[in-house]
XYZ file of N, CA, C and O in Angstrom:
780
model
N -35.416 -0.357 35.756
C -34.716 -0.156 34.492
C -33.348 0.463 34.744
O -33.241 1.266 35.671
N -32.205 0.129 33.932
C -31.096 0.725 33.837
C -30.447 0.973 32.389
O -30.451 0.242 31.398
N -29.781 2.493 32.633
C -29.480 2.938 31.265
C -28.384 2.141 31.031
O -27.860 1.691 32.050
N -27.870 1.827 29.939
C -27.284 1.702 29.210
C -26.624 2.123 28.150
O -27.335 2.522 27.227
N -25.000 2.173 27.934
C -24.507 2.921 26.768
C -23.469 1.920 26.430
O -22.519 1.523 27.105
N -23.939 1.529 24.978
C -22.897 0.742 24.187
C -21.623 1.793 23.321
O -21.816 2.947 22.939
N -20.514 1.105 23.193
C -19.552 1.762 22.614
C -19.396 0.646 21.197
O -19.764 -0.523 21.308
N -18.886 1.114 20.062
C -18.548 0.231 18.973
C -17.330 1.074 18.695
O -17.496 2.272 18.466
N -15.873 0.446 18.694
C -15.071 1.014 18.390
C -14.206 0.112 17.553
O -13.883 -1.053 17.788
N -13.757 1.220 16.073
C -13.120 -0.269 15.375
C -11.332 -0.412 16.095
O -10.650 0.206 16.912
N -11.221 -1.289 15.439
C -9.379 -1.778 15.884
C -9.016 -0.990 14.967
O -8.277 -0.081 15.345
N -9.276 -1.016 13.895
C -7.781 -0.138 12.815
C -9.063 0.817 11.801
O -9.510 0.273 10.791
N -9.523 2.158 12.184
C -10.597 3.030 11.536
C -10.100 3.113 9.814
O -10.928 3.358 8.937
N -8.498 2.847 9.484
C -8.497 2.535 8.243
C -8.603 1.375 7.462
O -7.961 1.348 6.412
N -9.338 0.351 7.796
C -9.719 -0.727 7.608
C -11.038 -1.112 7.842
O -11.667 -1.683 6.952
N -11.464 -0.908 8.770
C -13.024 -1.212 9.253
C -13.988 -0.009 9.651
O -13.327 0.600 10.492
N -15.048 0.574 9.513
C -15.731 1.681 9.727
C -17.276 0.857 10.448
O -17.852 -0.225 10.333
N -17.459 2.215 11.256
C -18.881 1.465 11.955
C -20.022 1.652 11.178
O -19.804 2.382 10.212
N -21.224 1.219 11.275
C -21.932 2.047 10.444
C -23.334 1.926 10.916
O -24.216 2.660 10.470
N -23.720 0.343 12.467
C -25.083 0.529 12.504
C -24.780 -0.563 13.709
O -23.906 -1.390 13.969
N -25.857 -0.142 14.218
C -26.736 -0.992 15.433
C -27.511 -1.697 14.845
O -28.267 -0.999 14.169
N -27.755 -2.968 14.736
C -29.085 -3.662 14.473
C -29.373 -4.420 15.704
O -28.474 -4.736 16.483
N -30.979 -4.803 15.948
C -31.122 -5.851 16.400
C -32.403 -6.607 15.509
O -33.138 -6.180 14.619
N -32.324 -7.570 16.007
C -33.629 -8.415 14.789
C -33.104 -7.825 13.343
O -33.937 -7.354 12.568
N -32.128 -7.848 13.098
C -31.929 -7.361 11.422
C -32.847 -5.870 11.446
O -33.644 -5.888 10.507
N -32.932 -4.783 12.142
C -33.286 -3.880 12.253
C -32.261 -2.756 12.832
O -31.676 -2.905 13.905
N -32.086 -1.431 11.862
C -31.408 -0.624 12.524
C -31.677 0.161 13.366
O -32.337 1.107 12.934
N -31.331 0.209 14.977
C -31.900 0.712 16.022
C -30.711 2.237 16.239
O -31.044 3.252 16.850
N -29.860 2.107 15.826
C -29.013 3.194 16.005
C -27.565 3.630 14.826
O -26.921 2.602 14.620
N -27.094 4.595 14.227
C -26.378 4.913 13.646
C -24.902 5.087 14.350
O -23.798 5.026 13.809
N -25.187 5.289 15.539
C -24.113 6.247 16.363
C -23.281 5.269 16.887
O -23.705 4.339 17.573
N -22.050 5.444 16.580
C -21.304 4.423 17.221
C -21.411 4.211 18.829
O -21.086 3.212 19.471
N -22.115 5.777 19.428
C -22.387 5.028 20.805
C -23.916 5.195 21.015
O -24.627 6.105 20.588
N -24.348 3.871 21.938
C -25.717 4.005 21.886
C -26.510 3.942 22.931
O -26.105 3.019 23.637
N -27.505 4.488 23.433
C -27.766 4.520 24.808
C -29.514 3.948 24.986
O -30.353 4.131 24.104
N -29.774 3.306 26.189
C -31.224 2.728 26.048
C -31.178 2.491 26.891
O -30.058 2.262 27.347
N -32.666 2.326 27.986
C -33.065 1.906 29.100
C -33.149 0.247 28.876
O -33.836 -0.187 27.951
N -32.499 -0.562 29.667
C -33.007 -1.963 29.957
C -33.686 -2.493 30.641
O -33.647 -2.463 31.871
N -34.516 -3.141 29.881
C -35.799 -3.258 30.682
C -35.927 -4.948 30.646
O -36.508 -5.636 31.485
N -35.049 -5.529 29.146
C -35.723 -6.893 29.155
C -34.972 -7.857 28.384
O -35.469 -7.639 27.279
N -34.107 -8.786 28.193
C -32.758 -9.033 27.257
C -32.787 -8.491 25.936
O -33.738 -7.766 25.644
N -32.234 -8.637 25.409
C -31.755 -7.248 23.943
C -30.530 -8.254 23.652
O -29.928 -8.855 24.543
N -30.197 -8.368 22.025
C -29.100 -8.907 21.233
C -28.693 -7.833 20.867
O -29.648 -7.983 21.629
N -28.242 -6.747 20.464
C -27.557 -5.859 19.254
C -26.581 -6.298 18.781
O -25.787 -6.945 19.463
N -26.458 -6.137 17.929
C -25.401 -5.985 16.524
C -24.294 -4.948 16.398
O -24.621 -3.833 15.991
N -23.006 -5.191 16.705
C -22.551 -3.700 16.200
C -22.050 -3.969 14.657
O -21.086 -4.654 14.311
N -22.732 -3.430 14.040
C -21.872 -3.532 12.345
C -20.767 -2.978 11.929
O -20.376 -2.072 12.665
N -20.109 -3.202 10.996
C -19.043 -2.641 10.600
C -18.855 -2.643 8.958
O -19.557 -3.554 8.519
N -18.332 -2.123 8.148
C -17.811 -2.531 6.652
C -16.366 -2.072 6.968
O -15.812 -1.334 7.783
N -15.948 -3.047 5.691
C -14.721 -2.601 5.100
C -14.309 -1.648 4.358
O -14.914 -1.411 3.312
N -13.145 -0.861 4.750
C -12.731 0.372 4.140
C -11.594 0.209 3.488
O -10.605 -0.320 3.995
N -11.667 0.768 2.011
C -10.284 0.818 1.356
C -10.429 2.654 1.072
O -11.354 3.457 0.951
N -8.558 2.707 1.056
C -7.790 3.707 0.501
C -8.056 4.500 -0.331
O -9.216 4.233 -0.019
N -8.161 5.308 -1.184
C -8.235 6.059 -2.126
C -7.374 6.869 -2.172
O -7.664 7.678 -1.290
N -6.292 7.241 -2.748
C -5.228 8.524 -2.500
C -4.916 8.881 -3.613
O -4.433 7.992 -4.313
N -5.024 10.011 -4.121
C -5.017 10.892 -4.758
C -3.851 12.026 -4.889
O -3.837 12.930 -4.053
N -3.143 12.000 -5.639
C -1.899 13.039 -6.044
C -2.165 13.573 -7.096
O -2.976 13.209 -7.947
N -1.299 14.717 -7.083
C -1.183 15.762 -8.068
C 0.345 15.769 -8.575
O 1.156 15.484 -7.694
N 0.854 16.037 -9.805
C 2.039 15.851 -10.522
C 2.484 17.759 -10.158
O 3.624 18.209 -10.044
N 1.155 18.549 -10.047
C 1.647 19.872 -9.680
C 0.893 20.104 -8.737
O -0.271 19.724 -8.612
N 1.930 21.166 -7.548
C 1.124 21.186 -6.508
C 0.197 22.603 -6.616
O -0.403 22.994 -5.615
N 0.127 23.291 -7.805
C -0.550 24.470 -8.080
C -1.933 23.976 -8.367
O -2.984 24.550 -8.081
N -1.767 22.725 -9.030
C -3.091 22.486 -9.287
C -3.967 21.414 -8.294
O -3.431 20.768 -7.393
N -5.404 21.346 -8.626
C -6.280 20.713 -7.879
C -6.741 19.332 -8.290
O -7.419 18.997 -9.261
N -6.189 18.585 -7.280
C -7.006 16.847 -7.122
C -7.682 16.470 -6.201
O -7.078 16.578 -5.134
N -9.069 15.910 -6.078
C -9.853 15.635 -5.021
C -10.481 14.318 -5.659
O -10.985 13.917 -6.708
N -9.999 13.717 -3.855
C -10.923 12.068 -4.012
C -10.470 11.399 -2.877
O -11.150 10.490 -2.401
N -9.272 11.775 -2.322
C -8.975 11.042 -1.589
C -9.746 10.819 -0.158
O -10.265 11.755 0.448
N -9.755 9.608 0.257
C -10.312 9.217 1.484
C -10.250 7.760 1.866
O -9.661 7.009 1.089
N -10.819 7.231 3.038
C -11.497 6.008 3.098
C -12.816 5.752 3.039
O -13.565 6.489 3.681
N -13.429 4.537 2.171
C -14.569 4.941 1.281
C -14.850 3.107 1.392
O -13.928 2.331 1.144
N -16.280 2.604 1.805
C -16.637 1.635 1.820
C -16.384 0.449 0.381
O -16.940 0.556 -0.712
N -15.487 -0.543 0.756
C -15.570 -1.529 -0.333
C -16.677 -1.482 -1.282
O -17.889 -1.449 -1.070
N -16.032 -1.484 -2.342
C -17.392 -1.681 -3.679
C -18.334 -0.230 -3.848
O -19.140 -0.304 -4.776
N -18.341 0.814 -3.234
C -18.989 1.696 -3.307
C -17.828 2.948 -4.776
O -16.676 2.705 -5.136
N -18.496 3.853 -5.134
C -18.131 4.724 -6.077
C -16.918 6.061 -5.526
O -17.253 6.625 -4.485
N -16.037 6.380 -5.959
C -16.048 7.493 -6.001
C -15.432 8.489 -7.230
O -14.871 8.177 -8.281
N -15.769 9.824 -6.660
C -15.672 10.515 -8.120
C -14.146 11.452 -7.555
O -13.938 12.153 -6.564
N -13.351 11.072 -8.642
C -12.162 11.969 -8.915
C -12.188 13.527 -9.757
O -12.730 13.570 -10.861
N -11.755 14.406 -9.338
C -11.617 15.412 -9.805
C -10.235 16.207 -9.835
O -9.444 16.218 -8.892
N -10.072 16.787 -10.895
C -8.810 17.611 -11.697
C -9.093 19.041 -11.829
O -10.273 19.296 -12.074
N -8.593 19.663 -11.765
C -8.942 21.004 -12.314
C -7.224 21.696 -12.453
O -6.334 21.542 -11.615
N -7.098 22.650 -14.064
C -5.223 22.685 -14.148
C -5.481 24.388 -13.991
O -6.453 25.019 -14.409
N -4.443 24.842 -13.348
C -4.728 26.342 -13.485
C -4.023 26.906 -14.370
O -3.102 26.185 -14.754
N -4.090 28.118 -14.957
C -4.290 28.933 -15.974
C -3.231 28.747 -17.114
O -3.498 28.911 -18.304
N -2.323 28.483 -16.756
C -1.435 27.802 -17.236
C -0.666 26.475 -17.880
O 0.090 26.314 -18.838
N -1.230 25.632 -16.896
C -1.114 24.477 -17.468
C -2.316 23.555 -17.977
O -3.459 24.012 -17.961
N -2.033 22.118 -18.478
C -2.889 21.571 -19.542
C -2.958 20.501 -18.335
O -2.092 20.341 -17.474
N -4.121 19.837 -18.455
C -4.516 18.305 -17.796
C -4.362 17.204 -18.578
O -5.208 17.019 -19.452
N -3.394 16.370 -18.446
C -2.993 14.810 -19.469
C -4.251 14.204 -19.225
O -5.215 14.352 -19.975
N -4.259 13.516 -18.175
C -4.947 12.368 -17.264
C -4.974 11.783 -15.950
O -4.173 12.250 -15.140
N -5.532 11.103 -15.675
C -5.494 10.550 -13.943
C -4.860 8.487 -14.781
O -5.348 7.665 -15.556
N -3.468 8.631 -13.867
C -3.015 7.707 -14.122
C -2.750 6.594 -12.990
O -2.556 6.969 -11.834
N -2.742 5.286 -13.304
C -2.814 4.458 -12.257
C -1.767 3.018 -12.533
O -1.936 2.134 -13.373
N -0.716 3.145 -11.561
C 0.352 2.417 -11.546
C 1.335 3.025 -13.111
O 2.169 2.198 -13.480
N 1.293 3.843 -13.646
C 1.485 4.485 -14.848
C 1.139 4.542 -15.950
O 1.656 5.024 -16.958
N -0.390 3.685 -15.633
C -0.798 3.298 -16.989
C -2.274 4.675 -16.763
O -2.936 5.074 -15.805
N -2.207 5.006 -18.308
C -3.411 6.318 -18.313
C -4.767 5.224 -17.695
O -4.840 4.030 -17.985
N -5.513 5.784 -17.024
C -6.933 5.380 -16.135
C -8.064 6.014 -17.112
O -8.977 5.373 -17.634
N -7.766 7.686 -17.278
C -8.733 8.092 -18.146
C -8.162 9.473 -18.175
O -7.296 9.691 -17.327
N -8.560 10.703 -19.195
C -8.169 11.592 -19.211
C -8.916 12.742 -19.904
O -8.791 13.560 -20.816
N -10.016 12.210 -18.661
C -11.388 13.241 -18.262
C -10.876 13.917 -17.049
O -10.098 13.301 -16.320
N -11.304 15.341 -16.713
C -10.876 15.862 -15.119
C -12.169 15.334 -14.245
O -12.118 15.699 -13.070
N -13.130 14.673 -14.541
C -14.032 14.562 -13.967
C -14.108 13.255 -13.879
O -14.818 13.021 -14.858
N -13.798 11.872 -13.229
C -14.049 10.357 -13.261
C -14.620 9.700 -12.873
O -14.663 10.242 -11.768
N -15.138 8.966 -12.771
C -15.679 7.745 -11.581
C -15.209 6.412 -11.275
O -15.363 5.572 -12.161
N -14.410 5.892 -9.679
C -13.968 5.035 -9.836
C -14.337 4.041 -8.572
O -14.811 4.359 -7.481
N -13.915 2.543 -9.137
C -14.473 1.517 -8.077
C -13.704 1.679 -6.887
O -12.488 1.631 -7.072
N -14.119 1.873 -5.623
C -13.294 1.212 -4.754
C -13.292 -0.041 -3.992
O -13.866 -0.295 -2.933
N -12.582 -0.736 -4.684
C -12.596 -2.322 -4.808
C -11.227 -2.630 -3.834
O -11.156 -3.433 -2.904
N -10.385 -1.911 -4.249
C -9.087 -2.070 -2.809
C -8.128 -0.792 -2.607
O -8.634 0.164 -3.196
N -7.511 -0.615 -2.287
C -6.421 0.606 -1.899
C -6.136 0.526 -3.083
O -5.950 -0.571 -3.609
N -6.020 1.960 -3.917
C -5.853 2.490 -5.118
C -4.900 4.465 -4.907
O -5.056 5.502 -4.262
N -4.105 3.965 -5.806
C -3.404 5.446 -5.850
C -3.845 6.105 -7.420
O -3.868 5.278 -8.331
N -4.182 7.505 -7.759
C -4.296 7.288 -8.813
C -3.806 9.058 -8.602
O -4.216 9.812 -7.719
N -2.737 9.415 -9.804
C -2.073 10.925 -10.399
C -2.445 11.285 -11.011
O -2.541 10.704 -12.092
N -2.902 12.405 -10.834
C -3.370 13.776 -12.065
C -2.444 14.198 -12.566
O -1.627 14.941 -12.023
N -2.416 13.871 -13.480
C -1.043 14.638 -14.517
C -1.266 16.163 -15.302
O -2.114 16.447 -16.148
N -0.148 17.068 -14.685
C -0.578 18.276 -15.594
C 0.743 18.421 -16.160
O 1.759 17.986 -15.618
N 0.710 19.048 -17.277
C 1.730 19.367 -18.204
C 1.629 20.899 -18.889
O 0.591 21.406 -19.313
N 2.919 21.488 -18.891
C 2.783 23.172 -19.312
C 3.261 22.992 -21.111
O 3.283 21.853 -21.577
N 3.490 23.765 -21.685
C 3.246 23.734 -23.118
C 4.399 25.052 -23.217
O 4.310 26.143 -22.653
N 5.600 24.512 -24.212
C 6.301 25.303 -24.401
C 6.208 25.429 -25.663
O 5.927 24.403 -26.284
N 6.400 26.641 -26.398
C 6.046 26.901 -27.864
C 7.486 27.355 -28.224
O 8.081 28.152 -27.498
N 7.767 27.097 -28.792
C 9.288 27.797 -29.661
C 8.687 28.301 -30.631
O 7.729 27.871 -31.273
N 9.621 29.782 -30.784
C 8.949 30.715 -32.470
C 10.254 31.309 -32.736
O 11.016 31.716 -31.859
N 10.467 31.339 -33.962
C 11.800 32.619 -34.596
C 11.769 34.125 -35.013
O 10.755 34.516 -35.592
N 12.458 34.723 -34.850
C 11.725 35.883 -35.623
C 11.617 36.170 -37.110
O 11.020 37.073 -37.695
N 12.417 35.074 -37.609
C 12.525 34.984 -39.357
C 12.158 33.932 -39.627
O 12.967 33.063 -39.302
N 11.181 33.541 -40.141
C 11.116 32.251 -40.634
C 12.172 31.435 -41.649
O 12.533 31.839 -42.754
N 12.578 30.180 -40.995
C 13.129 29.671 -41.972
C 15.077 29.790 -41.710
O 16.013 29.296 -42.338
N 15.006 30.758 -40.388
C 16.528 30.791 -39.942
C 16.964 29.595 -39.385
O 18.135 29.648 -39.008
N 16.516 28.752 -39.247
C 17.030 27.947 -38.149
C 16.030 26.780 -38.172
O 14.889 26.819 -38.633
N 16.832 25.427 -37.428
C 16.303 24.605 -36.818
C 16.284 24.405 -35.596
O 17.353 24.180 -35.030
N 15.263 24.428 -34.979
C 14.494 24.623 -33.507
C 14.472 23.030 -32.684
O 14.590 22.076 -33.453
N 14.387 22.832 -31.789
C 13.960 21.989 -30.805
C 13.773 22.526 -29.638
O 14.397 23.465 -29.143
N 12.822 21.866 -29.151
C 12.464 21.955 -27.658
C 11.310 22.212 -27.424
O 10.937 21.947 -26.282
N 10.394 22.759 -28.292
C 8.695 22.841 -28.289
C 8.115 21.346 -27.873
O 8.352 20.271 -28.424
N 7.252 21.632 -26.684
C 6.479 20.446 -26.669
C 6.139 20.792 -25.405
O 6.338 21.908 -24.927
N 5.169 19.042 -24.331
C 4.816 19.401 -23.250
C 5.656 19.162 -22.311
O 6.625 18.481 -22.647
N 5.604 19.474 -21.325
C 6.459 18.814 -19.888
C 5.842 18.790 -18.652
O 4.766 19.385 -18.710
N 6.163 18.203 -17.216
C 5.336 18.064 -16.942
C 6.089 18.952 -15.797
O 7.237 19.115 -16.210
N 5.923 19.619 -14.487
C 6.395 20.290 -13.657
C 7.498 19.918 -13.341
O 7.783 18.778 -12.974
N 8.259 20.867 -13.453
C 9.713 20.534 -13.064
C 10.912 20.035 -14.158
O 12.072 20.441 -14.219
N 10.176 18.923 -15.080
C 11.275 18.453 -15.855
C 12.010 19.660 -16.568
O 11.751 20.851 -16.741
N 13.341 18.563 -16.998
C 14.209 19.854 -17.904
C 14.116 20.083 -19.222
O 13.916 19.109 -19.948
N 14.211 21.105 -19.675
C 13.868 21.793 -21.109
C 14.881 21.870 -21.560
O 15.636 22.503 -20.822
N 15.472 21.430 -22.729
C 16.872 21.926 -23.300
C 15.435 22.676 -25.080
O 14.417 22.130 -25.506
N 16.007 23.788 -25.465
C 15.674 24.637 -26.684
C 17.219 24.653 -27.544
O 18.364 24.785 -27.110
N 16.789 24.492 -28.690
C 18.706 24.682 -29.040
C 18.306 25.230 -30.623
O 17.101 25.269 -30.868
N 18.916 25.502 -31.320
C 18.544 25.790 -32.661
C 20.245 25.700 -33.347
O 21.375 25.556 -32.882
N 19.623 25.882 -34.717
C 21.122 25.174 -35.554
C 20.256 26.610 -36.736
O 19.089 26.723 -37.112
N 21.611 27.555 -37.018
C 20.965 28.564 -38.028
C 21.412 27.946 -39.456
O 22.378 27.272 -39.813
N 20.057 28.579 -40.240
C 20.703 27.762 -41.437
C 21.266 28.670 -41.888
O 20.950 29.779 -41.457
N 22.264 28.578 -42.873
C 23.262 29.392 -43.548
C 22.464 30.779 -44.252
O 21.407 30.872 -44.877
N 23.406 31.706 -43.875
C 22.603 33.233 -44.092
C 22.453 33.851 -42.950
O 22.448 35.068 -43.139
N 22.319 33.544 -41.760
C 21.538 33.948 -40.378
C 22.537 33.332 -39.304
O 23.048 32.215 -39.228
N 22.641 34.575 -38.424
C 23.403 34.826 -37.250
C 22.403 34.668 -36.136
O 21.413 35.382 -36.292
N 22.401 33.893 -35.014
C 21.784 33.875 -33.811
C 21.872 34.706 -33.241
O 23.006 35.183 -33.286
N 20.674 35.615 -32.174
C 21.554 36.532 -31.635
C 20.960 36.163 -30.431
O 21.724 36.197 -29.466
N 19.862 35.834 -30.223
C 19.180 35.348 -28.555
C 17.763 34.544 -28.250
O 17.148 34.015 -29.176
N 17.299 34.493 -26.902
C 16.479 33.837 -26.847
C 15.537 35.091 -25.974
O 15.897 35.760 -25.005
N 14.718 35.104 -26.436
C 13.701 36.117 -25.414
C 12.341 35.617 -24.878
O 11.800 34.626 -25.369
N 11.763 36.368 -23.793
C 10.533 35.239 -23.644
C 9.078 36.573 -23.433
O 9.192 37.422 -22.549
N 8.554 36.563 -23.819
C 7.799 38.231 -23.752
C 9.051 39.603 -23.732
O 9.347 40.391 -22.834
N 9.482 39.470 -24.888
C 10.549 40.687 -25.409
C 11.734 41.000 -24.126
O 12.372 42.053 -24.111
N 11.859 40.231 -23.376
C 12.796 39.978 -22.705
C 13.851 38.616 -22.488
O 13.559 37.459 -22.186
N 15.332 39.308 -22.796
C 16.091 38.374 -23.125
C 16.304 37.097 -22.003
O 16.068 37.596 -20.902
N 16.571 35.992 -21.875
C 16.598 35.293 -21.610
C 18.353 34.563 -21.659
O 18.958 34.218 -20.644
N 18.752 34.490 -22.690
C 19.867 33.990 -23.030
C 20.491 34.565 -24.390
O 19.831 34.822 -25.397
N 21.763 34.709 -24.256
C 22.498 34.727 -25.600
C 23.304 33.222 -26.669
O 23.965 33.133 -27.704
N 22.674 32.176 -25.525
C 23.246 31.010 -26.156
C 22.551 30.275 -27.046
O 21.365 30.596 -26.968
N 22.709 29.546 -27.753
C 22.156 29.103 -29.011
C 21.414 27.654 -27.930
O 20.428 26.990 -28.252
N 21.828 27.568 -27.285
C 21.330 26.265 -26.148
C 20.912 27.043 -25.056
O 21.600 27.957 -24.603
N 19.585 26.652 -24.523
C 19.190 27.808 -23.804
C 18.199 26.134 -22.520
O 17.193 25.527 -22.887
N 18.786 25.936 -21.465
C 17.775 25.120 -20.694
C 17.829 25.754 -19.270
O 18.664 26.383 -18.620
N 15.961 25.091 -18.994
C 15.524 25.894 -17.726
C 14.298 24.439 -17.209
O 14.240 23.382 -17.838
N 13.753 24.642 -16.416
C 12.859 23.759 -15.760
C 11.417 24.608 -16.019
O 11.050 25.783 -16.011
N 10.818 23.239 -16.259
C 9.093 23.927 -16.839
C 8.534 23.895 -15.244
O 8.491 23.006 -14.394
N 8.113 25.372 -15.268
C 7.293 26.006 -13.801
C 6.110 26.460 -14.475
O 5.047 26.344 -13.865
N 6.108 27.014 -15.760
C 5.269 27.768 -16.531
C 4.856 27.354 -18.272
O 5.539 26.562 -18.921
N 3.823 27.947 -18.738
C 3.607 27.694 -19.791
C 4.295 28.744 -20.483
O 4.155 29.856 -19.974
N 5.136 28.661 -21.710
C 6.233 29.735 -21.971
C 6.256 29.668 -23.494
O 6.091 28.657 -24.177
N 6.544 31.218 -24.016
C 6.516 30.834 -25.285
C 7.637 31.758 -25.890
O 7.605 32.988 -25.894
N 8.960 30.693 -26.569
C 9.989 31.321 -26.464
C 10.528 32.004 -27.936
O 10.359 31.487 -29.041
N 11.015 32.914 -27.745
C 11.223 32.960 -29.428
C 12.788 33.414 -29.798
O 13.324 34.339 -29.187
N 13.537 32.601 -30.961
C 14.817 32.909 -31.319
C 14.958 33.752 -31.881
O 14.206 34.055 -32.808
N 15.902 34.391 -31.549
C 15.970 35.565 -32.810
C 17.188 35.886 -33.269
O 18.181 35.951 -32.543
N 17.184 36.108 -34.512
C 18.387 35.312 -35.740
C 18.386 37.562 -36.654
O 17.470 38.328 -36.952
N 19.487 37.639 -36.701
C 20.264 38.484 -37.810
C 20.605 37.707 -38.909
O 21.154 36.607 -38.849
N 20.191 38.436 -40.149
C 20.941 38.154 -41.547
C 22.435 38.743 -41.429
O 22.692 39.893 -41.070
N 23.417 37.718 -41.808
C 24.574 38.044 -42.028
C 24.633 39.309 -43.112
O 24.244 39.756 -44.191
N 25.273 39.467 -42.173
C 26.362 41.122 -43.407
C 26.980 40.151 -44.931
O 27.779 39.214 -44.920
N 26.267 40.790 -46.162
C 26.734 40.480 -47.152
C 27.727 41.638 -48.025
O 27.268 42.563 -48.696
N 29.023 41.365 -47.852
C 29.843 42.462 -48.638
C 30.491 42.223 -50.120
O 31.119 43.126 -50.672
C-alpha cells in the first residue's frame, strides 16, 4: 500500500470554491486535501461550486453593515444594518433603487450584487417665537451632504442668531454646515423696538 494525498485547488477562490471529494457519488472527504492508503484503483471527484460576490457598504462609516462575502450561487444571505444613536436607517439600496428598508434582509445570491445601507441624520429647525420667521432647512441628510438653514423674519422681528444646545453657532440669517450629526437648531428672533 501507498499513501496518498490529493490536493484540490481552485484557479480563481473568487469564483469557484471546493467543497467535496466524492467517489461513487459518495462524499469521502470535505478537505480540500485528502489523504488515503492505496490499495486498489479509486476514481475521486474533486467538486467545486460557484461563488458570487456579495458586497456590502455603508453610506456612514459610524454605522454597521454586515453581509459581505463569497457565498455559493443560489444559496441565501442575510443583510444587516444597525444606525447609531444618532442617526436614522432609510434602506439597503441596490443600483439606487430602494431593495428594502428593513435593517434585517434576506437576499438571493444569484450573481455579484452590491447593495448600500443608507443612514440619514435628522435636522430639526425651531424659533424661539413662534411665527417670526420663515425657516428652511429641516429635514434628512445623509452623511456629509450640505445643509443650507436660512430664515426670512416676518415683519415685527429682528434676527439675532442661530444656536444649537444654547450655544451660538452663527449670527447670519444663512447659516450652512455638513450633516455629521443629528442636530436641532433653533433661530432666535428679537421684537423690534416700537417707538
Amino acid at each position: 500500500e501507498v499513501s496518498v494525498t490529493l490536493y484540490a485547488v481552485s484557479n480563481d477562490e473568487n469564483i469557484y470554491k471546493f467543497v467535496s471529494w466524492t467517489e461513487n457519488g459518495e462524499i469521502v472527504s470535505t478537505s480540500s486535501s485528502y489523504e488515503f492508503m492505496a490499495s486498489e484503483n479509486r476514481t475521486l471527484v474533486a467538486n467545486f461550486e460557484k461563488v458570487v460576490q456579495i458586497t456590502v457598504l455603508s453610506s456612514d462609516e459610524t454605522c454597521v453593515a454586515t453581509g459581505s462575502g463569497a457565498y455559493a450561487m443560489g444559496s441565501t444571505v442575510t443583510l444587516f444594518a444597525m444606525a447609531e444613536e444618532n442617526t436614522s436607517f432609510v434602506g439597503w439600496f441596490e443600483a439606487d433603487t430602494l431593495f428594502s428598508s428593513l435593517t434585517s434582509v434576506t437576499v438571493l445570491a444569484d450573481a455579484d450584487r452590491t447593495f448600500i445601507a443608507v443612514f440619514v441624520y435628522t435636522v430639526t429647525v425651531q424659533m424661539n417665537i413662534d411665527g417670526a420667521a420663515q425657516i428652511i432647512g429641516a429635514g434628512t441628510y445623509p452623511s456629509g451632504a450640505f445643509v443650507g438653514a436660512s430664515v426670512v423674519p416676518t415683519e415685527g422681528f429682528d434676527f439675532v442668531n442661530w444656536t444649537i444646545q444654547g450655544e451660538e453657532v452663527s449670527a447670519e440669517p444663512t447659516y450652512s454646515f455638513t450633516a455629521d450629526s443629528s442636530v436641532t437648531l433653533v433661530a432666535n428672533f428679537a421684537e423690534k423696538q416700537k417707538y
